[in-house]
Structures are given as structure tokens and as C-alpha cells.
mmCIF file of C-alpha atoms and ligand atoms in Angstrom:
data_model
loop_
_atom_site.group_PDB
_atom_site.id
_atom_site.type_symbol
_atom_site.label_atom_id
_atom_site.label_comp_id
_atom_site.label_asym_id
_atom_site.label_seq_id
_atom_site.Cartn_x
_atom_site.Cartn_y
_atom_site.Cartn_z
ATOM 1 C CA UNK A 1 111.586 133.474 86.903
ATOM 2 C CA UNK A 2 113.124 130.346 85.412
ATOM 3 C CA UNK A 3 113.316 126.810 86.754
ATOM 4 C CA UNK A 4 116.788 125.675 87.805
ATOM 5 C CA UNK A 5 119.063 124.108 85.247
ATOM 6 C CA UNK A 6 119.023 120.828 87.166
ATOM 7 C CA UNK A 7 115.268 120.592 86.715
ATOM 8 C CA UNK A 8 115.290 121.831 83.129
ATOM 9 C CA UNK A 9 117.517 118.944 82.054
ATOM 10 C CA UNK A 10 115.414 116.199 83.676
ATOM 11 C CA UNK A 11 113.843 113.792 81.218
ATOM 12 C CA UNK A 12 111.134 111.158 81.599
ATOM 13 C CA UNK A 13 110.499 109.574 78.216
ATOM 14 C CA UNK A 14 107.401 107.617 79.264
ATOM 15 C CA UNK A 15 105.448 110.691 80.225
ATOM 16 C CA UNK A 16 106.895 112.755 77.356
ATOM 17 C CA UNK A 17 105.172 110.453 74.867
ATOM 18 C CA UNK A 18 101.924 110.590 76.860
ATOM 19 C CA UNK A 19 101.904 114.385 76.591
ATOM 20 C CA UNK A 20 101.975 114.099 72.773
ATOM 21 C CA UNK A 21 99.308 111.388 72.880
ATOM 22 C CA UNK A 22 96.993 113.539 74.978
ATOM 23 C CA UNK A 23 97.119 116.236 72.305
ATOM 24 C CA UNK A 24 95.823 113.690 69.798
ATOM 25 C CA UNK A 25 93.081 112.582 72.191
ATOM 26 C CA UNK A 26 92.009 116.228 72.505
ATOM 27 C CA UNK A 27 91.609 116.214 68.706
ATOM 28 C CA UNK A 28 89.276 113.205 69.011
ATOM 29 C CA UNK A 29 91.707 110.452 67.959
ATOM 30 C CA UNK A 30 91.316 106.998 69.528
ATOM 31 C CA UNK A 31 94.606 105.527 70.689
ATOM 32 C CA UNK A 32 95.946 102.180 71.831
ATOM 33 C CA UNK A 33 97.966 102.754 74.983
ATOM 34 C CA UNK A 34 100.945 100.436 75.168
ATOM 35 C CA UNK A 35 103.169 102.882 76.978
ATOM 36 C CA UNK A 36 102.495 102.997 80.703
ATOM 37 C CA UNK A 37 103.102 100.125 83.107
ATOM 38 C CA UNK A 38 99.935 100.644 85.111
ATOM 39 C CA UNK A 39 97.852 97.453 85.409
ATOM 40 C CA UNK A 40 94.874 99.319 86.888
ATOM 41 C CA UNK A 41 94.378 101.219 83.625
ATOM 42 C CA UNK A 42 93.520 97.835 82.066
ATOM 43 C CA UNK A 43 91.493 94.849 83.295
ATOM 44 C CA UNK A 44 93.344 94.454 86.618
ATOM 45 C CA UNK A 45 92.116 95.886 89.924
ATOM 46 C CA UNK A 46 93.266 96.118 93.534
ATOM 47 C CA UNK A 47 91.934 93.011 95.356
ATOM 48 C CA UNK A 48 88.775 93.925 97.344
ATOM 49 C CA UNK A 49 90.138 92.731 100.707
ATOM 50 C CA UNK A 50 92.909 95.350 100.408
ATOM 51 C CA UNK A 51 90.423 98.087 99.550
ATOM 52 C CA UNK A 52 88.279 97.064 102.545
ATOM 53 C CA UNK A 53 91.281 97.270 104.893
ATOM 54 C CA UNK A 54 91.903 100.801 103.632
ATOM 55 C CA UNK A 55 88.256 101.803 104.176
ATOM 56 C CA UNK A 56 88.250 100.248 107.639
ATOM 57 C CA UNK A 57 91.379 102.159 108.640
ATOM 58 C CA UNK A 58 89.996 105.447 107.332
ATOM 59 C CA UNK A 59 86.605 104.932 108.963
ATOM 60 C CA UNK A 60 88.105 104.086 112.363
ATOM 61 C CA UNK A 61 90.150 107.269 112.408
ATOM 62 C CA UNK A 62 93.469 105.642 111.576
ATOM 63 C CA UNK A 63 94.134 108.837 109.706
ATOM 64 C CA UNK A 64 96.830 110.242 111.979
ATOM 65 C CA UNK A 65 100.365 110.997 110.856
ATOM 66 C CA UNK A 66 102.105 107.644 111.185
ATOM 67 C CA UNK A 67 105.729 107.041 112.178
ATOM 68 C CA UNK A 68 107.803 108.518 109.347
ATOM 69 C CA UNK A 69 109.483 105.172 108.801
ATOM 70 C CA UNK A 70 106.104 103.463 108.380
ATOM 71 C CA UNK A 71 103.546 101.846 110.729
ATOM 72 C CA UNK A 72 104.945 98.942 112.733
ATOM 73 C CA UNK A 73 102.460 96.301 111.472
ATOM 74 C CA UNK A 74 103.423 97.135 107.904
ATOM 75 C CA UNK A 75 107.146 96.972 108.581
ATOM 76 C CA UNK A 76 106.591 93.650 110.366
ATOM 77 C CA UNK A 77 104.685 92.302 107.371
ATOM 78 C CA UNK A 78 107.447 93.516 105.028
ATOM 79 C CA UNK A 79 110.091 91.758 107.152
ATOM 80 C CA UNK A 80 108.141 88.482 106.970
ATOM 81 C CA UNK A 81 107.537 88.766 103.224
ATOM 82 C CA UNK A 82 111.136 89.620 102.404
ATOM 83 C CA UNK A 83 112.483 86.755 104.507
ATOM 84 C CA UNK A 84 110.088 84.270 102.973
ATOM 85 C CA UNK A 85 110.060 85.360 99.330
ATOM 86 C CA UNK A 86 113.430 86.990 98.718
ATOM 87 C CA UNK A 87 115.651 85.334 101.316
ATOM 88 C CA UNK A 88 116.403 88.434 103.426
ATOM 89 C CA UNK A 89 118.673 87.599 106.352
ATOM 90 C CA UNK A 90 118.482 88.994 109.906
ATOM 91 C CA UNK A 91 116.033 91.674 108.792
ATOM 92 C CA UNK A 92 114.258 93.704 111.505
ATOM 93 C CA UNK A 93 111.703 96.486 111.313
ATOM 94 C CA UNK A 94 114.472 99.000 112.053
ATOM 95 C CA UNK A 95 116.025 98.166 108.681
ATOM 96 C CA UNK A 96 112.847 98.996 106.729
ATOM 97 C CA UNK A 97 111.587 102.390 105.553
ATOM 98 C CA UNK A 98 108.146 102.797 103.993
ATOM 99 C CA UNK A 99 108.081 105.354 101.162
ATOM 100 C CA UNK A 100 105.541 106.911 98.805
ATOM 101 C CA UNK A 101 106.358 104.336 96.148
ATOM 102 C CA UNK A 102 109.833 103.272 95.169
ATOM 103 C CA UNK A 103 109.967 106.623 93.384
ATOM 104 C CA UNK A 104 110.265 108.471 96.686
ATOM 105 C CA UNK A 105 112.705 105.807 97.893
ATOM 106 C CA UNK A 106 114.989 106.529 94.908
ATOM 107 C CA UNK A 107 114.875 110.227 95.704
ATOM 108 C CA UNK A 108 115.758 109.603 99.375
ATOM 109 C CA UNK A 109 118.400 106.976 98.683
ATOM 110 C CA UNK A 110 120.337 109.021 96.151
ATOM 111 C CA UNK A 111 119.806 112.160 98.250
ATOM 112 C CA UNK A 112 121.540 110.433 101.133
ATOM 113 C CA UNK A 113 124.166 108.550 99.111
ATOM 114 C CA UNK A 114 125.384 110.812 96.311
ATOM 115 C CA UNK A 115 127.495 113.957 96.538
ATOM 116 C CA UNK A 116 128.131 116.099 93.450
ATOM 117 C CA UNK A 117 130.408 114.271 91.012
ATOM 118 C CA UNK A 118 129.681 110.787 92.430
ATOM 119 C CA UNK A 119 128.699 107.951 90.125
ATOM 120 C CA UNK A 120 126.279 105.073 90.347
ATOM 121 C CA UNK A 121 126.365 102.158 87.901
ATOM 122 C CA UNK A 122 122.940 101.359 86.471
ATOM 123 C CA UNK A 123 121.817 98.815 83.870
ATOM 124 C CA UNK A 124 121.414 99.997 80.287
ATOM 125 C CA UNK A 125 118.529 100.192 79.447
ATOM 126 C CA UNK A 126 117.017 101.178 82.792
ATOM 127 C CA UNK A 127 113.909 102.568 84.457
ATOM 128 C CA UNK A 128 114.361 106.349 83.944
ATOM 129 C CA UNK A 129 114.189 107.525 87.582
ATOM 130 C CA UNK A 130 117.485 105.773 88.285
ATOM 131 C CA UNK A 131 119.276 108.007 85.802
ATOM 132 C CA UNK A 132 117.259 111.179 86.459
ATOM 133 C CA UNK A 133 117.699 111.429 90.232
ATOM 134 C CA UNK A 134 121.508 111.119 90.305
ATOM 135 C CA UNK A 135 121.569 113.966 87.802
ATOM 136 C CA UNK A 136 119.218 115.983 89.990
ATOM 137 C CA UNK A 137 121.789 115.652 92.795
ATOM 138 C CA UNK A 138 124.626 116.725 90.444
ATOM 139 C CA UNK A 139 125.944 113.167 90.381
ATOM 140 C CA UNK A 140 126.027 110.777 87.418
ATOM 141 C CA UNK A 141 124.347 107.521 86.456
ATOM 142 C CA UNK A 142 126.726 105.462 84.302
ATOM 143 C CA UNK A 143 125.004 102.716 82.338
ATOM 144 C CA UNK A 144 126.539 99.290 82.004
ATOM 145 C CA UNK A 145 125.669 97.030 79.121
ATOM 146 C CA UNK A 146 123.025 94.370 79.383
ATOM 147 C CA UNK A 147 123.305 91.834 76.589
ATOM 148 C CA UNK A 148 120.260 91.789 74.308
ATOM 149 C CA UNK A 149 121.185 88.486 72.633
ATOM 150 C CA UNK A 150 121.544 86.844 76.014
ATOM 151 C CA UNK A 151 118.057 87.838 77.111
ATOM 152 C CA UNK A 152 119.352 91.113 78.511
ATOM 153 C CA UNK A 153 121.609 89.644 81.177
ATOM 154 C CA UNK A 154 124.117 92.092 82.723
ATOM 155 C CA UNK A 155 127.579 92.198 81.148
ATOM 156 C CA UNK A 156 129.954 91.653 84.065
ATOM 157 C CA UNK A 157 133.046 92.744 82.116
ATOM 158 C CA UNK A 158 131.394 96.044 81.296
ATOM 159 C CA UNK A 159 130.416 96.602 84.949
ATOM 160 C CA UNK A 160 133.967 95.913 86.069
ATOM 161 C CA UNK A 161 135.382 98.257 83.424
ATOM 162 C CA UNK A 162 133.135 101.116 84.517
ATOM 163 C CA UNK A 163 133.891 101.094 88.242
ATOM 164 C CA UNK A 164 135.892 104.231 89.130
ATOM 165 C CA UNK A 165 136.999 105.786 92.447
ATOM 166 C CA UNK A 166 133.817 107.871 92.249
ATOM 167 C CA UNK A 167 131.462 104.868 92.024
ATOM 168 C CA UNK A 168 129.163 104.668 95.029
ATOM 169 C CA UNK A 169 126.939 101.679 94.183
ATOM 170 C CA UNK A 170 125.882 99.151 91.550
ATOM 171 C CA UNK A 171 122.176 99.005 90.707
ATOM 172 C CA UNK A 172 120.318 96.010 89.384
ATOM 173 C CA UNK A 173 116.660 95.979 88.364
ATOM 174 C CA UNK A 174 115.535 92.381 88.562
ATOM 175 C CA UNK A 175 113.104 91.486 87.058
ATOM 176 C CA UNK A 176 113.844 94.281 84.675
ATOM 177 C CA UNK A 177 111.899 97.198 83.284
ATOM 178 C CA UNK A 178 112.063 97.784 80.282
ATOM 179 C CA UNK A 179 113.419 94.413 79.083
ATOM 180 C CA UNK A 180 111.430 91.879 81.133
ATOM 181 C CA UNK A 181 114.670 90.002 81.896
ATOM 182 C CA UNK A 182 115.084 87.847 84.985
ATOM 183 C CA UNK A 183 118.719 87.622 86.046
ATOM 184 C CA UNK A 184 120.245 84.169 86.375
ATOM 185 C CA UNK A 185 121.918 83.024 89.582
ATOM 186 C CA UNK A 186 125.340 83.050 87.923
ATOM 187 C CA UNK A 187 124.929 86.705 86.885
ATOM 188 C CA UNK A 188 123.727 87.727 90.339
ATOM 189 C CA UNK A 189 126.696 86.004 91.934
ATOM 190 C CA UNK A 190 129.064 87.747 89.520
ATOM 191 C CA UNK A 191 127.636 91.121 90.486
ATOM 192 C CA UNK A 192 127.994 90.258 94.186
ATOM 193 C CA UNK A 193 131.633 89.327 93.524
ATOM 194 C CA UNK A 194 132.331 92.616 91.732
ATOM 195 C CA UNK A 195 130.652 94.618 94.512
ATOM 196 C CA UNK A 196 132.720 92.708 97.101
ATOM 197 C CA UNK A 197 135.928 93.241 95.175
ATOM 198 C CA UNK A 198 135.429 97.019 94.965
ATOM 199 C CA UNK A 199 133.757 97.359 98.370
ATOM 200 C CA UNK A 200 130.536 98.757 96.916
ATOM 201 C CA UNK A 201 126.944 98.291 98.023
ATOM 202 C CA UNK A 202 124.348 96.892 95.629
ATOM 203 C CA UNK A 203 121.003 98.556 95.081
ATOM 204 C CA UNK A 204 118.433 95.990 93.925
ATOM 205 C CA UNK A 205 114.984 96.959 92.672
ATOM 206 C CA UNK A 206 112.761 93.885 92.936
ATOM 207 C CA UNK A 207 109.355 95.507 92.407
ATOM 208 C CA UNK A 208 108.373 92.730 89.943
ATOM 209 C CA UNK A 209 109.592 89.911 92.210
ATOM 210 C CA UNK A 210 106.371 87.878 92.101
ATOM 211 C CA UNK A 211 105.441 88.579 88.492
ATOM 212 C CA UNK A 212 107.733 86.059 86.824
ATOM 213 C CA UNK A 213 106.139 84.365 83.829
ATOM 214 C CA UNK A 214 108.360 81.290 83.511
ATOM 215 C CA UNK A 215 111.894 81.931 84.720
ATOM 216 C CA UNK A 216 112.633 81.311 88.415
ATOM 217 C CA UNK A 217 113.304 84.490 90.378
ATOM 218 C CA UNK A 218 116.105 84.654 92.946
ATOM 219 C CA UNK A 219 116.071 87.512 95.442
ATOM 220 C CA UNK A 220 119.379 89.328 95.821
ATOM 221 C CA UNK A 221 119.339 89.119 99.668
ATOM 222 C CA UNK A 222 119.463 85.324 99.445
ATOM 223 C CA UNK A 223 122.871 85.339 97.734
ATOM 224 C CA UNK A 224 124.542 88.611 98.715
ATOM 225 C CA UNK A 225 126.617 87.186 101.600
ATOM 226 C CA UNK A 226 128.471 90.095 103.234
ATOM 227 C CA UNK A 227 127.888 92.652 100.478
ATOM 228 C CA UNK A 228 125.636 95.454 101.773
ATOM 229 C CA UNK A 229 122.292 95.874 100.036
ATOM 230 C CA UNK A 230 119.759 98.617 99.536
ATOM 231 C CA UNK A 231 116.587 96.838 98.509
ATOM 232 C CA UNK A 232 113.789 98.692 96.720
ATOM 233 C CA UNK A 233 110.295 97.245 96.496
ATOM 234 C CA UNK A 234 106.646 98.243 96.567
ATOM 235 C CA UNK A 235 102.981 97.526 96.099
ATOM 236 C CA UNK A 236 102.292 99.177 92.724
ATOM 237 C CA UNK A 237 102.720 96.132 90.515
ATOM 238 C CA UNK A 238 102.353 92.796 92.355
ATOM 239 C CA UNK A 239 99.467 94.080 94.490
ATOM 240 C CA UNK A 240 97.870 96.143 91.721
ATOM 241 C CA UNK A 241 98.058 99.363 93.748
ATOM 242 C CA UNK A 242 100.023 101.887 91.640
ATOM 243 C CA UNK A 243 97.985 104.929 92.632
ATOM 244 C CA UNK A 244 98.160 104.132 96.350
ATOM 245 C CA UNK A 245 101.766 105.270 96.322
ATOM 246 C CA UNK A 246 103.319 102.882 98.815
ATOM 247 C CA UNK A 247 106.715 101.247 98.514
ATOM 248 C CA UNK A 248 109.644 100.512 100.766
ATOM 249 C CA UNK A 249 113.382 100.407 101.027
ATOM 250 C CA UNK A 250 115.311 98.111 103.373
ATOM 251 C CA UNK A 251 118.926 97.365 104.022
ATOM 252 C CA UNK A 252 120.828 94.144 104.538
ATOM 253 C CA UNK A 253 124.036 95.268 106.139
ATOM 254 C CA UNK A 254 125.865 92.551 108.080
ATOM 255 C CA UNK A 255 129.028 94.616 108.591
ATOM 256 C CA UNK A 256 127.319 97.909 109.336
ATOM 257 C CA UNK A 257 128.687 99.705 106.279
ATOM 258 C CA UNK A 258 125.618 101.523 104.983
ATOM 259 C CA UNK A 259 123.694 102.283 108.172
ATOM 260 C CA UNK A 260 124.701 105.924 108.028
ATOM 261 C CA UNK A 261 123.218 106.317 104.545
ATOM 262 C CA UNK A 262 120.055 104.562 105.746
ATOM 263 C CA UNK A 263 119.899 107.036 108.655
ATOM 264 C CA UNK A 264 120.033 109.788 106.039
ATOM 265 C CA UNK A 265 116.996 108.217 104.371
ATOM 266 C CA UNK A 266 115.204 108.241 107.736
ATOM 267 C CA UNK A 267 116.073 111.924 108.139
ATOM 268 C CA UNK A 268 114.634 112.751 104.704
ATOM 269 C CA UNK A 269 111.559 110.672 105.567
ATOM 270 C CA UNK A 270 110.929 112.774 108.645
ATOM 271 C CA UNK A 271 110.870 115.938 106.543
ATOM 272 C CA UNK A 272 107.889 114.668 104.588
ATOM 273 C CA UNK A 273 106.175 113.380 107.773
ATOM 274 C CA UNK A 274 104.737 110.057 106.564
ATOM 275 C CA UNK A 275 103.139 107.981 103.830
ATOM 276 C CA UNK A 276 99.312 107.963 103.631
ATOM 277 C CA UNK A 277 98.345 106.094 106.820
ATOM 278 C CA UNK A 278 95.113 104.302 105.744
ATOM 279 C CA UNK A 279 96.955 103.172 102.594
ATOM 280 C CA UNK A 280 99.636 101.615 104.810
ATOM 281 C CA UNK A 281 96.932 99.586 106.565
ATOM 282 C CA UNK A 282 95.746 98.435 103.148
ATOM 283 C CA UNK A 283 99.298 97.266 102.471
ATOM 284 C CA UNK A 284 99.355 95.203 105.690
ATOM 285 C CA UNK A 285 96.350 93.339 104.321
ATOM 286 C CA UNK A 286 98.053 93.016 100.924
ATOM 287 C CA UNK A 287 100.998 91.168 102.471
ATOM 288 C CA UNK A 288 99.169 89.131 105.105
ATOM 289 C CA UNK A 289 95.848 88.363 103.342
ATOM 290 C CA UNK A 290 95.101 85.974 100.451
ATOM 291 C CA UNK A 291 97.607 86.045 97.591
ATOM 292 C CA UNK A 292 95.394 84.382 94.936
ATOM 293 C CA UNK A 293 95.284 87.391 92.643
ATOM 294 C CA UNK A 294 99.013 86.982 91.878
ATOM 295 C CA UNK A 295 98.474 83.629 90.180
ATOM 296 C CA UNK A 296 95.586 85.043 88.172
ATOM 297 C CA UNK A 297 97.588 88.111 87.144
ATOM 298 C CA UNK A 298 100.539 85.980 86.044
ATOM 299 C CA UNK A 299 98.280 83.619 84.043
ATOM 300 C CA UNK A 300 96.739 86.552 82.175
ATOM 301 C CA UNK A 301 100.111 88.168 81.549
ATOM 302 C CA UNK A 302 101.632 84.939 80.267
ATOM 303 C CA UNK A 303 98.980 84.657 77.543
ATOM 304 C CA UNK A 304 99.446 88.273 76.534
ATOM 305 C CA UNK A 305 103.230 87.929 76.554
ATOM 306 C CA UNK A 306 103.050 84.855 74.328
ATOM 307 C CA UNK A 307 100.809 86.665 71.865
ATOM 308 C CA UNK A 308 102.793 89.888 71.574
ATOM 309 C CA UNK A 309 106.097 87.979 71.395
ATOM 310 C CA UNK A 310 104.812 85.857 68.518
ATOM 311 C CA UNK A 311 103.258 88.759 66.626
ATOM 312 C CA UNK A 312 106.333 90.992 66.948
ATOM 313 C CA UNK A 313 108.718 88.337 65.690
ATOM 314 C CA UNK A 314 106.472 87.778 62.666
ATOM 315 C CA UNK A 315 106.847 91.394 61.558
ATOM 316 C CA UNK A 316 109.572 92.028 59.028
ATOM 317 C CA UNK A 317 112.576 93.947 60.449
ATOM 318 C CA UNK A 318 111.438 93.561 64.061
ATOM 319 C CA UNK A 319 112.977 91.042 66.441
ATOM 320 C CA UNK A 320 112.610 90.534 70.137
ATOM 321 C CA UNK A 321 113.720 88.482 73.107
ATOM 322 C CA UNK A 322 110.994 86.813 75.144
ATOM 323 C CA UNK A 323 110.286 88.674 78.399
ATOM 324 C CA UNK A 324 110.456 86.388 81.412
ATOM 325 C CA UNK A 325 108.649 88.622 83.910
ATOM 326 C CA UNK A 326 106.619 91.802 84.410
ATOM 327 C CA UNK A 327 104.633 93.277 81.485
ATOM 328 C CA UNK A 328 107.146 94.869 79.156
ATOM 329 C CA UNK A 329 108.668 93.786 75.873
ATOM 330 C CA UNK A 330 111.599 95.581 74.260
ATOM 331 C CA UNK A 331 111.794 94.734 70.542
ATOM 332 C CA UNK A 332 114.521 95.920 68.228
ATOM 333 C CA UNK A 333 113.583 97.739 65.044
ATOM 334 C CA UNK A 334 116.225 96.531 62.582
ATOM 335 C CA UNK A 335 115.650 99.433 60.256
ATOM 336 C CA UNK A 336 113.904 102.660 61.214
ATOM 337 C CA UNK A 337 113.067 103.415 57.565
ATOM 338 C CA UNK A 338 112.878 107.113 56.888
ATOM 339 C CA UNK A 339 113.187 108.049 60.566
ATOM 340 C CA UNK A 340 116.483 109.155 61.975
ATOM 341 C CA UNK A 341 115.779 108.141 65.570
ATOM 342 C CA UNK A 342 113.623 105.775 67.591
ATOM 343 C CA UNK A 343 111.884 108.831 69.088
ATOM 344 C CA UNK A 344 110.803 110.044 65.631
ATOM 345 C CA UNK A 345 109.695 106.500 64.806
ATOM 346 C CA UNK A 346 107.562 106.297 67.961
ATOM 347 C CA UNK A 347 105.977 109.694 67.353
ATOM 348 C CA UNK A 348 105.137 108.767 63.743
ATOM 349 C CA UNK A 349 103.660 105.433 64.847
ATOM 350 C CA UNK A 350 101.560 107.384 67.328
ATOM 351 C CA UNK A 351 100.365 110.029 64.856
ATOM 352 C CA UNK A 352 99.757 107.703 61.918
ATOM 353 C CA UNK A 353 98.483 104.533 63.593
ATOM 354 C CA UNK A 354 97.434 105.684 67.047
ATOM 355 C CA UNK A 355 99.691 103.219 68.880
ATOM 356 C CA UNK A 356 101.346 104.713 71.956
ATOM 357 C CA UNK A 357 104.744 103.217 72.814
ATOM 358 C CA UNK A 358 108.009 104.516 74.302
ATOM 359 C CA UNK A 359 111.262 104.977 72.387
ATOM 360 C CA UNK A 360 114.104 102.757 73.583
ATOM 361 C CA UNK A 361 116.640 105.558 73.830
ATOM 362 C CA UNK A 362 114.461 107.036 76.596
ATOM 363 C CA UNK A 363 115.704 104.125 78.733
ATOM 364 C CA UNK A 364 119.311 104.522 77.650
ATOM 365 C CA UNK A 365 120.835 106.479 74.814
ATOM 366 C CA UNK A 366 123.298 103.697 73.921
ATOM 367 C CA UNK A 367 121.818 100.355 74.973
ATOM 368 C CA UNK A 368 118.178 101.244 74.401
ATOM 369 C CA UNK A 369 118.663 102.898 71.000
ATOM 370 C CA UNK A 370 116.690 101.461 68.090
ATOM 371 C CA UNK A 371 114.229 99.697 70.388
ATOM 372 C CA UNK A 372 110.632 100.252 71.469
ATOM 373 C CA UNK A 373 109.107 99.488 74.807
ATOM 374 C CA UNK A 374 105.620 98.045 74.622
ATOM 375 C CA UNK A 375 103.414 97.182 77.592
ATOM 376 C CA UNK A 376 101.359 93.979 77.236
ATOM 377 C CA UNK A 377 98.746 94.652 79.906
ATOM 378 C CA UNK A 378 95.925 95.020 77.333
ATOM 379 C CA UNK A 379 93.514 92.200 76.541
ATOM 380 C CA UNK A 380 94.505 90.024 73.558
ATOM 381 C CA UNK A 381 92.073 91.670 71.146
ATOM 382 C CA UNK A 382 93.703 95.054 71.672
ATOM 383 C CA UNK A 383 97.198 93.591 71.383
ATOM 384 C CA UNK A 384 96.177 91.989 68.054
ATOM 385 C CA UNK A 385 94.849 95.326 66.813
ATOM 386 C CA UNK A 386 98.036 97.146 67.870
ATOM 387 C CA UNK A 387 100.220 94.549 66.141
ATOM 388 C CA UNK A 388 98.160 94.847 62.921
ATOM 389 C CA UNK A 389 98.756 98.581 62.983
ATOM 390 C CA UNK A 390 102.476 98.222 63.708
ATOM 391 C CA UNK A 391 102.800 95.703 60.879
ATOM 392 C CA UNK A 392 101.028 98.045 58.463
ATOM 393 C CA UNK A 393 103.264 100.927 59.578
ATOM 394 C CA UNK A 394 106.436 98.862 59.065
ATOM 395 C CA UNK A 395 105.354 97.916 55.539
ATOM 396 C CA UNK A 396 104.637 101.524 54.688
ATOM 397 C CA UNK A 397 107.925 102.971 55.919
HETATM 398 C C1 PLP B 401 111.666 99.053 88.005
HETATM 399 C C2 PLP B 401 110.723 100.035 88.591
HETATM 400 N N1 PLP B 401 111.009 100.613 89.768
HETATM 401 C C3 PLP B 401 110.174 101.516 90.315
HETATM 402 C C4 PLP B 401 109.013 101.909 89.690
HETATM 403 C C5 PLP B 401 108.139 102.936 90.348
HETATM 404 O O1 PLP B 401 107.452 102.325 91.374
HETATM 405 P P1 PLP B 401 106.503 103.051 92.413
HETATM 406 O O2 PLP B 401 105.128 103.028 91.876
HETATM 407 O O3 PLP B 401 106.650 102.170 93.641
HETATM 408 O O4 PLP B 401 107.021 104.419 92.638
HETATM 409 C C6 PLP B 401 108.663 101.327 88.471
HETATM 410 C C7 PLP B 401 107.438 101.753 87.764
HETATM 411 O O5 PLP B 401 107.167 101.431 86.642
HETATM 412 C C8 PLP B 401 109.550 100.377 87.911
HETATM 413 O O6 PLP B 401 109.277 99.791 86.741
#
């Protein structure tokens, strides 16, 4: 038997490169992994108070199936955090749904929102799940331009041009993966205006909200006015808990326009029963306990960002904007040498120099083309080594 066509055509560039890298590891090659945005694979770890809360929950039999929408103390903590940090208005626990990471939230949201043939506008380049899941539901993700020379800010004219009668929502990822951009207030307001004009909801992924390195972050709920919002967030990055698989989705919906879609998310949530219950208790501690690790994480990332930014711009035929948040940098390769695509370039860099990166076109075939995504979670010494290898590779090709 064969897998369905809808599954056959799914792509996930980040893991595609890892599969090739693992083959090399099996042959005994040592690699430098700059491809996966997982802080816990490097010198970052879940804060111990969060781990203890998890152990306590598990050892006191808090291992029942929880409410599908998420345990009440966690939804309460999410409401408080989102009001305080991202300016959410009139949020209650009924507007929040806990999911197994944002990844499950994307699956539920698009499952409830998109019918075959519908469109959703997403930034180009973009985190791959936002283009893969619409396709899975026989709908379409249409990428709008983000402007590389303007530190990857969204191009409002392009968004406006691409709205059609089939458009169901506009997505922003802020701070952004893969570009590290933080959207300015003016840009956010422009997107709110466009959404208002066309009567569309905004989906805003703010998973890197507290990992800004210098630019001030403004949460979409604080400026959205009457425009309905689907907000996507989680614990994987800021709380250093990627393998715990907890995230959440909430709505801000002053005119009751998207409640029905949110109810669809709740329905899908019930089908999978619940998110790991002890892990949810760990997340309560993450939001309500000490937050000191965030400052430390940001300080470490800032140093690594400064180093990789400097080294990349010193390499001939490579240029890059300075990421303002998260742990990704998205340099442009001015000339791919003998390689006909960024994918071939990335695979050759992997095979010849042992540096694992992701090809830009994996994040968008048009706006990501000719770029690389590198993760700067590694300690400085490793980043230096990787940059030496990349420099040598560029000279050779
Ligand atoms: C922008 C963005 N959204 C969502 C995710 C996935 O998050 P989760 O671990 O909550 O599923 C990632 C992971 O890299 C991401 O970069």
C-alpha cells in the first residue's frame, strides 16, 4: 500500500538535512550541528525548579487525563503571562487551549479554519509547518514578501496584493524564524489595518517573545484593536523545554468573529484527550516561578549572535542582516559557485566540511532562495570552527 498523495508531498527541510547528516555520522564523521533550533542540544537546560514541579506532579499521581483544553492552573498562568508580557486584553481561561507544542496547535487551527482551496497568507521565508499543514488540508499557504534589506520586515504592499476572496487569515511570526527579525510597531499596525480592511483574522506566532537580543518586542494583542487574533505560543524556546511538547493557542476576539473556529480547535483537542499532565504542571511553575534563566539565555545568545554576524559578514560573497531575536541567522550567499541551488550548496558544505545547516529555499522557494539558515546556539568556540570551515569552503568553490 502507498501513503496518500497529500502526505507524499509534505516537506520539512530542517529534518531532511538531518537525515543526510545522520548517514555521515553512521560513517564516523564528526559534524557541527547548526541546523536545529533546540537549545537543549547545546549548553542550555530546563531550569531545575520546572523539572522538580514535573517530578512532584508525577509522584503525587497527577498523572490523570487532564481537561482536553489544559489544566486550569496552567490556563490561568497563561492568561496572566499574556496580559502582562504581550498586552492581551480581556483574556479568560476559556479563550486558551493547551496543545502538544505549537506544532499541534497549527494542525488544529488549520484543521478548523481551512477548507479545500482556501488560502492563508504567510511570511516568506517562514517556519515550514505553516506552509505544510495548509497543504495537508488541501488548502494553500501563499507567501508574502519580507524585505531582506529592511531587516526582514513584512512588505505591506505585497500582503495587500495577495489577499483574494479565498484568503482566510494573515500569519505573522514575530520574532521570526528563520530570519531573527523583530517587527516594528509601524509594520504591526499596517498588518492590523490590512486585516481590518479585508475583515480577516491575524494569526501571530510569538514563541520567541522573550528572546529579543536588542530590539524591543511588541505583542500583537496590545495593538490589534478589534481585529480578531489567533495567538500561538509555547514553552519550547523561552523556557528551554522543547521535548516536553507543551504550547498553547488563545484567541482575542472582541466581536465574536472567530469563536466558532476556536470551538473547532476544542473539538479536535478532545479527540486526542489531553497534553501530558505532569508536563503541564511543570509549565505552571515555568510561568509563575523565577524567570532568571531568561536573562542568562539572552546574554549568552547575544554574544553568539554578535560573533556569527561578524564572522559571516567577513566572508567573501556572504552578507547578512543582524538578527534581533531568537537564535537564527539567515545569510545570503551572493554566488553559489558551481552549485545550482542552495540545497546542493548545503549538502556539499555538509559532506565536505561537516557543517550542518538548512537551505533557505526550504523556508520559501522564492524569498528564502540563495540563503542559509544557521543556528547560533553553540558555544563560541564551535561557532568559530564552523565559520572557519564555511570560509574555507567558499574560497574553494
Ligand atoms: C516559529 C516557530 N513556531 C513553532 C515552532 C514549533 O514549536 P513547538 O515546539 O511548540 O511545537 C517553532 C520551532 O522551531 C518555531 O520556530
